[in-house]
Amino acid sequence: MKMNRRNALALGATSLAAPLLIGKPIQVAAKAYGPTDGKEIFPGVRLVELGTRDSHIKGYKKIVMEDVVYQPKATSPLGDVMADDMVCTVTEGELEVTAGDMKFAAKEGDVWSCGKGSTKEAATNNGTTVAVMRVINLRVA
């Protein structure tokens, strides 16, 4: 290829764009929920339904994803045993969690599971900002 002004400009533009294509991944923030999003399930605690799909995991019919949004100082008290197997994570903030015989501080990115019929869970947001627990329910019916 003969190098002329047009080819030199094209080559220069390509070399400048390359770092943009292989740069660091961009962090994506969790969706900020308003104070009335979802349904209030306890004072200061709201349930936001995100989606439901058929499951391809043997033994489960549906997968349901929800966010439980805790305002500062809000609590979901220890309830009945879990109706479904589930996996939980904190997408924003920090929660003090009791799950069965475990008690721990769940920070952003922490993950844990609860078993159907065997785990009781409670959570409290002791912080000064909103905390979000993402729950993935594995439903048999």
CSV table of C-alpha atoms in Angstrom, one decimal:
chain,number,residue,atom,x,y,z
A,1,MET,CA,0.0,0.0,0.0
A,2,LYS,CA,1.3,3.4,-1.0
A,3,MET,CA,1.5,5.7,2.1
A,4,ASN,CA,-0.2,9.0,1.3
A,5,ARG,CA,-1.9,11.6,3.5
A,6,ARG,CA,-5.3,9.8,3.5
A,7,ASN,CA,-3.8,6.4,4.5
A,8,ALA,CA,-1.6,8.0,7.2
A,9,LEU,CA,-4.7,9.7,8.7
A,10,ALA,CA,-6.6,6.4,8.7
A,11,LEU,CA,-3.8,4.5,10.3
A,12,GLY,CA,-3.4,7.2,13.0
A,13,ALA,CA,-7.1,7.2,13.8
A,14,THR,CA,-7.1,3.4,14.0
A,15,SER,CA,-4.2,3.4,16.4
A,16,LEU,CA,-5.9,6.0,18.6
A,17,ALA,CA,-9.1,4.0,18.8
A,18,ALA,CA,-7.4,0.7,19.8
A,19,PRO,CA,-6.9,1.6,23.5
A,20,LEU,CA,-10.6,2.3,23.7
A,21,LEU,CA,-11.5,-1.2,22.6
A,22,ILE,CA,-9.1,-2.9,25.0
A,23,GLY,CA,-9.3,-0.5,27.9
A,24,LYS,CA,-10.4,-1.3,31.5
A,25,PRO,CA,-14.0,-2.5,31.9
A,26,ILE,CA,-16.4,0.2,32.9
A,27,GLN,CA,-18.2,-0.3,36.3
A,28,VAL,CA,-22.0,-0.2,36.0
A,29,ALA,CA,-23.8,1.1,39.0
A,30,ALA,CA,-26.9,-0.7,40.4
A,31,LYS,CA,-30.2,0.9,39.5
A,32,ALA,CA,-31.2,3.5,42.1
A,33,TYR,CA,-34.6,2.9,43.4
A,34,GLY,CA,-37.0,5.6,44.5
A,35,PRO,CA,-38.8,5.5,47.9
A,36,THR,CA,-42.0,4.2,46.3
A,37,ASP,CA,-40.6,1.6,43.8
A,38,GLY,CA,-41.9,-1.9,44.4
A,39,LYS,CA,-44.1,-3.0,47.2
A,40,GLU,CA,-43.5,-2.3,50.9
A,41,ILE,CA,-43.1,-5.6,52.8
A,42,PHE,CA,-41.9,-4.1,56.1
A,43,PRO,CA,-41.4,-0.5,57.2
A,44,GLY,CA,-38.5,0.9,55.1
A,45,VAL,CA,-38.2,-2.4,53.2
A,46,ARG,CA,-39.5,-2.7,49.6
A,47,LEU,CA,-39.7,-5.7,47.2
A,48,VAL,CA,-39.0,-4.9,43.5
A,49,GLU,CA,-39.8,-7.7,41.1
A,50,LEU,CA,-37.2,-7.8,38.3
A,51,GLY,CA,-38.2,-10.9,36.2
A,52,THR,CA,-39.3,-14.5,35.9
A,53,ARG,CA,-38.2,-17.2,33.5
A,54,ASP,CA,-38.6,-20.9,33.0
A,55,SER,CA,-35.8,-22.8,34.5
A,56,HIS,CA,-33.6,-25.3,32.7
A,57,ILE,CA,-32.3,-26.7,36.0
A,58,LYS,CA,-33.7,-30.1,36.8
A,59,GLY,CA,-36.0,-29.9,39.7
A,60,TYR,CA,-37.0,-26.2,39.3
A,61,LYS,CA,-39.8,-24.9,37.2
A,62,LYS,CA,-39.2,-21.1,37.4
A,63,ILE,CA,-36.4,-18.7,38.3
A,64,VAL,CA,-37.6,-15.4,39.9
A,65,MET,CA,-35.3,-12.4,40.5
A,66,GLU,CA,-36.2,-9.7,42.9
A,67,ASP,CA,-34.4,-6.8,44.7
A,68,VAL,CA,-35.2,-6.1,48.4
A,69,VAL,CA,-34.4,-2.5,49.0
A,70,TYR,CA,-33.6,-1.5,52.6
A,71,GLN,CA,-33.6,2.1,53.7
A,72,PRO,CA,-31.1,3.1,56.4
A,73,LYS,CA,-31.9,1.4,59.8
A,74,ALA,CA,-34.7,-0.8,58.2
A,75,THR,CA,-35.1,-4.4,59.1
A,76,SER,CA,-36.8,-7.5,57.8
A,77,PRO,CA,-37.4,-9.6,60.9
A,78,LEU,CA,-36.8,-13.3,61.2
A,79,GLY,CA,-39.7,-15.0,59.4
A,80,ASP,CA,-40.8,-18.5,58.5
A,81,VAL,CA,-38.5,-20.9,56.8
A,82,MET,CA,-37.8,-20.2,53.1
A,83,ALA,CA,-40.4,-21.3,50.6
A,84,ASP,CA,-37.8,-21.8,47.9
A,85,ASP,CA,-34.1,-22.5,47.5
A,86,MET,CA,-32.5,-19.2,46.7
A,87,VAL,CA,-29.2,-17.4,46.1
A,88,CYS,CA,-28.8,-13.9,47.5
A,89,THR,CA,-26.2,-11.1,47.0
A,90,VAL,CA,-25.8,-7.5,48.0
A,91,THR,CA,-25.7,-5.2,45.0
A,92,GLU,CA,-25.5,-1.9,47.0
A,93,GLY,CA,-24.7,-1.0,50.6
A,94,GLU,CA,-24.2,-3.5,53.5
A,95,LEU,CA,-26.6,-5.6,55.5
A,96,GLU,CA,-26.3,-7.5,58.8
A,97,VAL,CA,-27.8,-10.9,57.8
A,98,THR,CA,-29.0,-13.8,59.9
A,99,ALA,CA,-29.5,-16.9,57.7
A,100,GLY,CA,-30.2,-20.1,59.6
A,101,ASP,CA,-27.3,-20.5,62.2
A,102,MET,CA,-25.1,-17.9,60.4
A,103,LYS,CA,-24.8,-14.2,61.2
A,104,PHE,CA,-22.6,-12.0,59.1
A,105,ALA,CA,-22.1,-8.6,57.5
A,106,ALA,CA,-23.0,-8.9,53.8
A,107,LYS,CA,-21.1,-6.3,51.7
A,108,GLU,CA,-21.4,-5.5,48.0
A,109,GLY,CA,-20.7,-8.6,46.0
A,110,ASP,CA,-21.1,-11.1,48.9
A,111,VAL,CA,-23.2,-14.1,48.1
A,112,TRP,CA,-25.0,-16.7,50.1
A,113,SER,CA,-27.7,-19.3,49.8
A,114,CYS,CA,-30.8,-20.4,51.7
A,115,GLY,CA,-32.5,-23.8,51.6
A,116,LYS,CA,-36.2,-24.4,51.1
A,117,GLY,CA,-37.9,-25.4,54.3
A,118,SER,CA,-34.7,-25.2,56.4
A,119,THR,CA,-33.5,-21.6,56.6
A,120,LYS,CA,-35.0,-18.6,58.4
A,121,GLU,CA,-33.5,-15.2,57.4
A,122,ALA,CA,-33.5,-11.7,58.8
A,123,ALA,CA,-31.6,-8.6,57.6
A,124,THR,CA,-30.9,-5.1,58.9
A,125,ASN,CA,-29.4,-2.1,57.2
A,126,ASN,CA,-27.3,-0.5,59.9
A,127,GLY,CA,-25.7,2.0,57.5
A,128,THR,CA,-26.6,5.5,56.4
A,129,THR,CA,-27.3,4.7,52.7
A,130,VAL,CA,-29.7,2.4,50.9
A,131,ALA,CA,-28.8,-1.3,50.8
A,132,VAL,CA,-30.1,-3.7,48.1
A,133,MET,CA,-30.3,-7.5,48.4
A,134,ARG,CA,-30.8,-9.3,45.1
A,135,VAL,CA,-32.6,-12.6,45.5
A,136,ILE,CA,-32.8,-15.3,42.9
A,137,ASN,CA,-35.5,-17.8,43.8
A,138,LEU,CA,-35.5,-21.3,42.4
A,139,ARG,CA,-39.1,-22.4,42.4
A,140,VAL,CA,-40.4,-25.9,42.0
A,141,ALA,CA,-43.9,-24.8,41.1
